[in-house]
Tab-separated table of C-alpha atoms and ligand atoms in Angstrom:
chain	number	residue	atom	x	y	z
N	101	UNK	CA	19.092	50.347	-117.214
N	102	UNK	CA	18.595	53.987	-118.083
N	103	UNK	CA	16.343	54.091	-114.979
N	104	UNK	CA	19.273	52.893	-112.939
N	105	UNK	CA	21.547	55.633	-114.237
N	106	UNK	CA	18.881	58.301	-113.525
N	107	UNK	CA	18.422	56.912	-110.030
N	108	UNK	CA	22.168	56.993	-109.388
N	109	UNK	CA	22.454	60.582	-110.645
N	110	UNK	CA	19.488	61.739	-108.549
N	111	UNK	CA	20.690	60.083	-105.354
N	112	UNK	CA	24.262	61.350	-105.800
N	113	UNK	CA	22.904	64.875	-106.395
N	114	UNK	CA	20.780	64.632	-103.226
N	115	UNK	CA	23.824	63.480	-101.242
N	116	UNK	CA	25.914	66.357	-102.524
N	117	UNK	CA	23.105	68.771	-101.647
N	118	UNK	CA	22.596	67.450	-98.070
N	119	UNK	CA	23.467	70.475	-95.893
N	120	UNK	CA	24.113	68.539	-92.672
N	121	UNK	CA	24.451	65.041	-91.168
N	122	UNK	CA	20.728	64.735	-90.419
N	123	UNK	CA	19.783	65.527	-94.033
N	124	UNK	CA	22.441	63.092	-95.239
N	125	UNK	CA	20.940	60.361	-93.116
N	126	UNK	CA	17.486	61.089	-94.584
N	127	UNK	CA	18.949	60.771	-98.062
N	128	UNK	CA	20.616	57.485	-97.145
N	129	UNK	CA	17.352	56.031	-95.799
N	130	UNK	CA	15.430	57.215	-98.898
N	131	UNK	CA	17.875	55.326	-101.125
N	132	UNK	CA	19.167	52.342	-99.134
N	133	UNK	CA	16.649	51.984	-96.272
N	134	UNK	CA	14.038	49.202	-96.085
N	135	UNK	CA	11.661	51.211	-98.287
N	136	UNK	CA	14.423	52.962	-100.220
N	137	UNK	CA	14.525	53.367	-104.001
N	138	UNK	CA	17.649	51.226	-104.487
N	139	UNK	CA	16.254	48.550	-102.190
N	140	UNK	CA	13.006	48.468	-104.194
N	141	UNK	CA	14.960	48.065	-107.420
N	142	UNK	CA	17.016	45.222	-105.917
N	143	UNK	CA	13.763	43.494	-104.943
N	144	UNK	CA	12.640	43.625	-108.588
N	145	UNK	CA	15.496	41.232	-109.484
N	146	UNK	CA	13.347	38.378	-108.200
N	147	UNK	CA	10.882	38.721	-111.119
N	148	UNK	CA	13.542	38.585	-113.894
N	149	UNK	CA	14.681	35.599	-115.901
N	150	UNK	CA	18.084	34.266	-114.789
N	151	UNK	CA	20.064	35.690	-117.671
N	152	UNK	CA	18.773	39.265	-117.256
N	153	UNK	CA	18.981	38.988	-113.464
N	154	UNK	CA	22.718	38.288	-113.521
N	155	UNK	CA	23.591	41.337	-115.606
N	156	UNK	CA	21.094	43.623	-113.853
N	157	UNK	CA	22.234	42.419	-110.416
N	158	UNK	CA	25.843	43.273	-111.183
N	159	UNK	CA	24.922	46.731	-112.346
N	160	UNK	CA	22.673	47.400	-109.390
N	161	UNK	CA	25.402	46.352	-106.969
N	162	UNK	CA	27.836	48.672	-108.678
N	163	UNK	CA	25.390	51.567	-108.373
N	164	UNK	CA	24.665	50.684	-104.746
N	165	UNK	CA	28.397	50.562	-103.895
N	166	UNK	CA	28.925	53.916	-105.610
N	167	UNK	CA	26.072	55.451	-103.571
N	168	UNK	CA	27.450	54.022	-100.310
N	169	UNK	CA	30.868	55.435	-101.095
N	170	UNK	CA	29.457	58.831	-101.979
N	171	UNK	CA	27.544	58.915	-98.697
N	172	UNK	CA	30.685	58.062	-96.702
N	173	UNK	CA	32.647	60.761	-98.509
N	174	UNK	CA	29.931	63.322	-97.841
N	175	UNK	CA	29.659	62.237	-94.189
N	176	UNK	CA	33.399	62.714	-93.660
N	177	UNK	CA	33.230	66.161	-95.275
N	178	UNK	CA	30.223	67.225	-93.178
N	179	UNK	CA	31.833	65.974	-89.961
N	180	UNK	CA	35.055	67.804	-90.710
N	181	UNK	CA	33.083	70.975	-91.466
N	182	UNK	CA	31.125	70.631	-88.221
N	183	UNK	CA	34.322	70.196	-86.189
N	184	UNK	CA	35.879	73.157	-87.951
N	185	UNK	CA	32.820	75.280	-87.124
N	186	UNK	CA	32.974	74.258	-83.432
N	187	UNK	CA	36.672	75.021	-83.220
N	188	UNK	CA	35.968	78.438	-84.679
N	189	UNK	CA	33.039	79.049	-82.321
N	190	UNK	CA	34.387	77.741	-79.001
N	191	UNK	CA	37.088	79.480	-77.024
N	192	UNK	CA	39.141	78.276	-74.028
N	193	UNK	CA	39.401	81.065	-71.498
N	194	UNK	CA	42.882	80.486	-70.113
N	195	UNK	CA	42.388	83.332	-67.644
N	196	UNK	CA	39.742	81.335	-65.677
N	197	UNK	CA	40.866	80.040	-62.255
N	198	UNK	CA	41.713	76.296	-62.224
N	199	UNK	CA	38.969	73.964	-61.023
N	200	UNK	CA	39.920	72.600	-57.565
N	201	UNK	CA	40.787	68.875	-57.781
N	202	UNK	CA	39.310	67.661	-54.496
N	203	UNK	CA	40.307	64.180	-53.408
N	204	UNK	CA	38.595	62.179	-50.689
N	205	UNK	CA	40.003	61.745	-47.200
N	206	UNK	CA	40.198	58.813	-44.803
N	207	UNK	CA	38.103	59.403	-41.650
N	208	UNK	CA	40.184	59.522	-38.434
N	209	UNK	CA	38.264	56.493	-37.104
N	210	UNK	CA	39.238	54.435	-40.163
N	211	UNK	CA	42.805	55.675	-39.893
N	212	UNK	CA	43.036	54.776	-36.188
N	213	UNK	CA	41.400	51.407	-36.860
N	214	UNK	CA	44.022	50.631	-39.534
N	215	UNK	CA	46.861	51.756	-37.271
N	216	UNK	CA	45.678	49.552	-34.401
N	217	UNK	CA	45.255	46.552	-36.726
N	218	UNK	CA	48.789	47.140	-38.107
N	219	UNK	CA	50.292	47.215	-34.600
N	220	UNK	CA	48.526	44.128	-33.274
N	221	UNK	CA	48.984	42.349	-36.601
N	222	UNK	CA	52.724	42.704	-36.083
N	223	UNK	CA	52.294	41.077	-32.643
N	224	UNK	CA	50.541	38.080	-34.232
N	225	UNK	CA	46.901	39.002	-33.575
N	226	UNK	CA	44.257	37.993	-36.125
N	227	UNK	CA	41.286	40.304	-36.700
N	228	UNK	CA	37.919	38.803	-35.751
N	229	UNK	CA	34.523	40.300	-36.527
N	230	UNK	CA	30.929	39.510	-35.632
N	231	UNK	CA	27.354	40.819	-35.931
N	232	UNK	CA	26.252	44.216	-34.544
N	233	UNK	CA	22.971	42.616	-33.435
N	234	UNK	CA	23.581	40.084	-30.685
N	235	UNK	CA	21.556	37.846	-28.400
N	236	UNK	CA	21.545	38.060	-24.625
N	237	UNK	CA	23.854	35.067	-24.244
N	238	UNK	CA	26.750	36.392	-26.360
N	239	UNK	CA	26.475	40.009	-25.160
N	240	UNK	CA	25.797	39.426	-21.437
N	241	UNK	CA	25.366	35.912	-20.007
N	242	UNK	CA	28.569	34.359	-21.371
N	243	UNK	CA	30.442	37.414	-20.138
N	244	UNK	CA	29.388	36.826	-16.530
N	245	UNK	CA	26.915	39.708	-16.314
N	246	UNK	CA	24.583	38.811	-13.406
N	247	UNK	CA	20.799	38.821	-14.115
N	248	UNK	CA	20.051	42.243	-12.611
N	249	UNK	CA	23.134	44.074	-13.942
N	250	UNK	CA	22.366	47.706	-14.985
N	251	UNK	CA	23.754	47.105	-18.510
N	252	UNK	CA	20.855	44.702	-19.043
N	253	UNK	CA	18.346	47.541	-18.536
N	254	UNK	CA	16.525	49.373	-21.338
N	255	UNK	CA	18.074	52.492	-19.918
N	256	UNK	CA	21.624	51.592	-20.998
N	257	UNK	CA	21.206	49.205	-23.909
N	258	UNK	CA	19.320	49.319	-27.221
N	259	UNK	CA	16.920	46.370	-27.305
N	260	UNK	CA	15.284	45.185	-30.517
N	261	UNK	CA	11.560	44.288	-30.595
N	262	UNK	CA	10.687	41.007	-28.909
N	263	UNK	CA	10.908	37.948	-31.191
N	264	UNK	CA	8.266	35.202	-31.523
N	265	UNK	CA	10.118	33.062	-28.948
N	266	UNK	CA	9.991	35.884	-26.380
N	267	UNK	CA	13.715	36.765	-26.612
N	268	UNK	CA	14.984	40.269	-27.254
N	269	UNK	CA	18.187	40.860	-29.199
N	270	UNK	CA	20.405	43.879	-28.500
N	271	UNK	CA	22.750	46.175	-30.386
N	272	UNK	CA	26.030	44.884	-28.973
N	273	UNK	CA	27.284	47.079	-26.132
N	274	UNK	CA	30.905	45.980	-26.659
N	275	UNK	CA	32.809	43.796	-29.140
N	276	UNK	CA	33.289	41.102	-26.456
N	277	UNK	CA	30.637	38.813	-28.073
N	278	UNK	CA	33.082	38.424	-30.979
N	279	UNK	CA	35.599	36.855	-28.587
N	280	UNK	CA	32.863	34.660	-27.082
N	281	UNK	CA	31.997	33.406	-30.573
N	282	UNK	CA	35.671	32.753	-31.336
N	283	UNK	CA	36.169	30.808	-28.095
N	284	UNK	CA	33.084	28.692	-28.855
N	285	UNK	CA	34.311	28.002	-32.404
N	286	UNK	CA	38.043	27.469	-32.166
N	287	UNK	CA	40.422	25.873	-29.707
N	288	UNK	CA	43.162	27.799	-27.858
N	289	UNK	CA	45.770	29.133	-28.355
N	290	UNK	CA	43.759	32.229	-29.376
N	291	UNK	CA	45.179	35.643	-30.172
N	292	UNK	CA	42.556	37.930	-31.693
N	293	UNK	CA	41.734	41.584	-32.077
N	294	UNK	CA	38.047	42.524	-32.334
N	295	UNK	CA	37.572	46.066	-33.669
N	296	UNK	CA	34.065	47.282	-34.414
N	297	UNK	CA	30.995	49.404	-33.806
N	298	UNK	CA	29.296	49.276	-30.438
N	299	UNK	CA	26.100	50.876	-29.116
N	300	UNK	CA	24.920	52.282	-25.818
N	301	UNK	CA	21.869	54.350	-24.954
N	302	UNK	CA	23.921	57.329	-23.975
N	303	UNK	CA	24.267	60.756	-25.571
N	304	UNK	CA	26.036	63.799	-24.174
N	305	UNK	CA	29.291	65.762	-24.525
N	306	UNK	CA	31.441	62.668	-24.115
N	307	UNK	CA	29.127	59.841	-25.267
N	308	UNK	CA	27.522	58.996	-28.599
N	309	UNK	CA	24.916	56.225	-29.061
N	310	UNK	CA	27.267	54.487	-31.503
N	311	UNK	CA	31.010	54.391	-30.956
N	312	UNK	CA	33.938	52.151	-31.835
N	313	UNK	CA	36.184	50.017	-29.761
N	314	UNK	CA	38.687	47.298	-30.192
N	315	UNK	CA	39.170	44.473	-27.795
N	316	UNK	CA	41.939	41.924	-27.640
N	317	UNK	CA	41.936	38.381	-26.314
N	318	UNK	CA	44.904	36.094	-25.729
N	319	UNK	CA	44.339	32.586	-24.378
N	320	UNK	CA	46.858	29.830	-23.823
N	321	UNK	CA	47.966	27.420	-21.093
N	322	UNK	CA	50.200	29.832	-19.198
N	323	UNK	CA	49.310	33.341	-20.423
N	324	UNK	CA	49.618	35.754	-17.487
N	325	UNK	CA	49.449	39.416	-16.413
N	326	UNK	CA	53.092	39.909	-17.395
N	327	UNK	CA	52.192	39.102	-21.003
N	328	UNK	CA	49.270	41.527	-20.752
N	329	UNK	CA	51.508	44.304	-19.499
N	330	UNK	CA	54.169	43.715	-22.157
N	331	UNK	CA	51.570	43.596	-24.925
N	332	UNK	CA	49.900	46.846	-23.848
N	333	UNK	CA	53.256	48.576	-23.323
N	334	UNK	CA	54.191	47.640	-26.887
N	335	UNK	CA	50.854	48.885	-28.207
N	336	UNK	CA	50.938	52.245	-26.406
N	337	UNK	CA	54.499	53.009	-27.543
N	338	UNK	CA	53.817	51.985	-31.143
N	339	UNK	CA	50.516	53.860	-31.328
N	340	UNK	CA	51.740	57.128	-29.806
N	341	UNK	CA	55.116	56.698	-31.538
N	342	UNK	CA	57.022	57.346	-28.304
N	343	UNK	CA	59.994	55.181	-27.217
N	344	UNK	CA	59.259	54.894	-23.522
N	345	UNK	CA	55.835	55.417	-21.951
N	346	UNK	CA	55.543	54.746	-18.195
N	347	UNK	CA	52.273	52.951	-17.377
N	348	UNK	CA	50.353	52.128	-14.229
N	349	UNK	CA	47.694	49.509	-13.634
N	350	UNK	CA	44.912	50.603	-11.233
N	351	UNK	CA	42.679	47.885	-9.771
N	352	UNK	CA	39.178	48.033	-11.259
N	353	UNK	CA	36.135	45.877	-11.817
N	354	UNK	CA	34.546	44.310	-14.912
N	355	UNK	CA	32.204	41.297	-14.755
N	356	UNK	CA	34.262	39.488	-17.429
N	357	UNK	CA	37.775	39.820	-15.990
N	358	UNK	CA	39.382	38.990	-12.645
N	359	UNK	CA	41.600	40.663	-11.651
N	360	UNK	CA	40.665	43.771	-13.648
N	361	UNK	CA	42.631	46.947	-14.144
N	362	UNK	CA	42.439	50.341	-15.727
N	363	UNK	CA	45.613	51.502	-17.421
N	364	UNK	CA	47.004	55.026	-17.184
N	365	UNK	CA	49.946	56.385	-19.140
N	366	UNK	CA	52.330	59.196	-18.253
N	367	UNK	CA	51.522	62.527	-19.786
N	368	UNK	CA	52.115	66.229	-19.527
N	369	UNK	CA	49.386	68.832	-19.985
N	370	UNK	CA	51.683	71.849	-19.616
N	371	UNK	CA	50.608	74.903	-21.572
N	372	UNK	CA	47.370	73.186	-22.572
N	373	UNK	CA	49.287	70.787	-24.823
N	374	UNK	CA	49.020	67.046	-24.243
N	375	UNK	CA	52.296	65.132	-24.487
N	376	UNK	CA	52.488	61.371	-24.029
N	377	UNK	CA	55.320	59.632	-22.133
N	378	UNK	CA	56.638	62.689	-20.305
N	379	UNK	CA	55.497	64.888	-17.418
N	380	UNK	CA	53.911	64.098	-14.069
N	381	UNK	CA	50.240	63.598	-14.933
N	382	UNK	CA	48.413	60.346	-15.728
N	383	UNK	CA	45.979	59.728	-18.566
N	384	UNK	CA	43.474	56.860	-18.461
N	385	UNK	CA	43.509	55.010	-21.730
N	386	UNK	CA	42.074	51.501	-21.529
N	387	UNK	CA	40.681	48.672	-19.414
N	388	UNK	CA	41.932	45.112	-19.140
N	389	UNK	CA	42.231	42.007	-17.005
N	390	UNK	CA	42.550	38.229	-16.840
N	391	UNK	CA	39.547	36.471	-18.411
N	392	UNK	CA	37.124	35.443	-15.624
N	393	UNK	CA	36.880	31.664	-15.032
N	394	UNK	CA	33.083	31.912	-15.425
N	395	UNK	CA	33.577	33.362	-18.934
N	396	UNK	CA	35.935	30.528	-19.865
N	397	UNK	CA	33.420	27.965	-18.591
N	398	UNK	CA	30.504	29.633	-20.445
N	399	UNK	CA	32.589	29.311	-23.619
N	400	UNK	CA	33.223	25.621	-23.069
N	401	UNK	CA	36.781	25.925	-21.735
N	402	UNK	CA	38.293	24.570	-18.530
N	403	UNK	CA	39.840	27.356	-16.379
N	404	UNK	CA	42.244	24.728	-15.014
N	405	UNK	CA	43.558	24.159	-18.539
N	406	UNK	CA	43.597	27.610	-20.178
N	407	UNK	CA	43.868	31.167	-19.020
N	408	UNK	CA	44.438	34.496	-20.665
N	409	UNK	CA	43.988	38.213	-20.789
N	410	UNK	CA	41.639	40.659	-22.476
N	411	UNK	CA	41.576	44.398	-22.976
N	412	UNK	CA	39.249	47.039	-24.376
N	413	UNK	CA	40.013	50.442	-25.854
N	414	UNK	CA	37.742	53.196	-27.172
N	415	UNK	CA	38.817	54.077	-30.736
N	416	UNK	CA	37.388	57.613	-30.638
N	417	UNK	CA	39.197	58.273	-27.380
N	418	UNK	CA	42.649	57.284	-28.623
N	419	UNK	CA	42.031	59.052	-31.963
N	420	UNK	CA	41.149	62.268	-30.095
N	421	UNK	CA	44.290	61.984	-27.969
N	422	UNK	CA	46.662	61.352	-30.861
N	423	UNK	CA	45.189	63.772	-33.379
N	424	UNK	CA	44.086	66.555	-31.044
N	425	UNK	CA	40.384	66.290	-31.864
N	426	UNK	CA	38.612	68.140	-29.039
N	427	UNK	CA	34.945	67.124	-29.484
N	428	UNK	CA	33.753	63.509	-29.720
N	429	UNK	CA	30.476	64.370	-31.434
N	430	UNK	CA	32.225	65.881	-34.474
N	431	UNK	CA	33.284	62.334	-35.517
N	432	UNK	CA	29.712	61.655	-36.603
N	433	UNK	CA	28.598	65.050	-37.961
N	434	UNK	CA	29.653	64.146	-41.522
N	435	UNK	CA	30.968	67.681	-41.936
N	436	UNK	CA	33.255	67.731	-44.982
N	437	UNK	CA	35.182	70.743	-43.697
N	438	UNK	CA	35.995	68.744	-40.547
N	439	UNK	CA	37.009	65.700	-42.616
N	440	UNK	CA	39.288	67.792	-44.840
N	441	UNK	CA	40.940	69.160	-41.717
N	442	UNK	CA	41.312	65.944	-39.688
N	443	UNK	CA	41.200	63.318	-42.489
N	444	UNK	CA	44.104	61.390	-43.998
N	445	UNK	CA	45.335	60.920	-47.558
N	446	UNK	CA	43.734	57.842	-49.054
N	447	UNK	CA	46.933	56.124	-50.152
N	448	UNK	CA	48.858	56.612	-46.890
N	449	UNK	CA	48.178	53.126	-45.576
N	450	UNK	CA	49.540	52.855	-42.033
N	451	UNK	CA	52.440	50.429	-41.633
N	452	UNK	CA	54.981	50.095	-38.866
N	453	UNK	CA	57.965	50.537	-41.191
N	454	UNK	CA	56.445	53.293	-43.345
N	455	UNK	CA	55.063	55.243	-40.394
N	456	UNK	CA	51.556	54.985	-38.978
N	457	UNK	CA	50.347	58.472	-39.895
N	458	UNK	CA	51.734	61.330	-41.929
J	211	2U9	C1	36.014	38.171	-23.265
J	211	2U9	C2	36.581	38.283	-22.022
J	211	2U9	C3	36.980	39.511	-21.572
J	211	2U9	C4	37.346	42.955	-22.647
J	211	2U9	C5	37.657	44.131	-21.783
J	211	2U9	C6	37.668	46.196	-20.988
J	211	2U9	C7	38.391	45.565	-20.028
J	211	2U9	C8	37.362	47.645	-20.998
J	211	2U9	C9	36.275	49.478	-22.127
J	211	2U9	C10	37.352	50.318	-22.668
J	211	2U9	C11	36.779	51.620	-23.092
J	211	2U9	C12	35.121	49.632	-23.087
J	211	2U9	O1	35.226	51.320	-25.070
J	211	2U9	S1	35.209	51.260	-23.675
J	211	2U9	O2	34.218	52.019	-22.985
J	211	2U9	N1	36.643	48.090	-22.038
J	211	2U9	O3	37.728	48.345	-20.094
J	211	2U9	N2	37.260	45.375	-22.001
J	211	2U9	S2	38.538	43.967	-20.410
J	211	2U9	O4	37.285	41.823	-21.849
J	211	2U9	C13	36.838	40.636	-22.332
J	211	2U9	C14	36.273	40.513	-23.585
J	211	2U9	C15	35.875	39.284	-24.045
J	211	2U9	C16	35.546	36.840	-23.775
């Protein structure tokens, strides 16, 4: 038992002498670790007769507890000393300029997308989405594109490599296939908005190979051009946040609508500044029409039973008009300086009552 007292005294002295936390840990392992002196002594209990073992065990445990406590005390003292030393060493230079707290910004395309969804949501439209890679049927055939139509050429459309069955898929050239899929999958009445990415083999000042559009489709038994006009009037006024915007419908042609029209809105370009709803100029803003009977038939509907309208709008175009962004290509440059200038605060979610954009 004298051994035990010597051991205790030696270990406690080593703990007191440990100059830092690393040395303290070494001391702890040397005493209490797997091969430590205290551990070895505890193991020796096994070879004692029961009577001796009981007394020796109690004493050893007392010594062990005392060592553990001494280590903890020393650890706390060393930690406090280390903190004290750091506080003495380190200085906060309050004269340094503040670090800029940069927050992210919502891209104008996302902002415009959310605004459009908010407006049409209020009018009862549901958002529908579909794949960017489409087959010939959903992108062209069902939409009444004739076999030799220029859009079906390599020149205008991105084709994917030929598949084993000889078919070639395309990057959708419009979001219309989403409406085709909806018509094939659910019965009228239908009132959907299809926003999304679209692709055309086109790249210059005013065209990028990928761009965004949203299309709308309304189908019911008696839906007519008057509904189309009212719906678009509502959209234009809500989007541009102007009470009264005169519109005109110019006859046009699309394979998927008949009759088809392009829609212009009143604007003024006086002094190089674009103003919507006033002035004596016109600004083209979207295309629309009554869904072609061939499209209805291709989607399994009877043109004698249902009819409806559709429209298509370029998101970049209306974003440029509303937010005064002069160059289309800058949308996709990923230039942070541009985003900080034209972007929107992340928590300003567009709503009709709270304002679309601040
Ligand atoms: C179905 C039936 C009809 C969608 C329509 C347009 C007119 C249109 C352009 C606007 C600018 C494309 O982004 S843009 O270049 N779109 O003018 N889109 S009608 O008509 C449909 C769609 C789906 C089943």
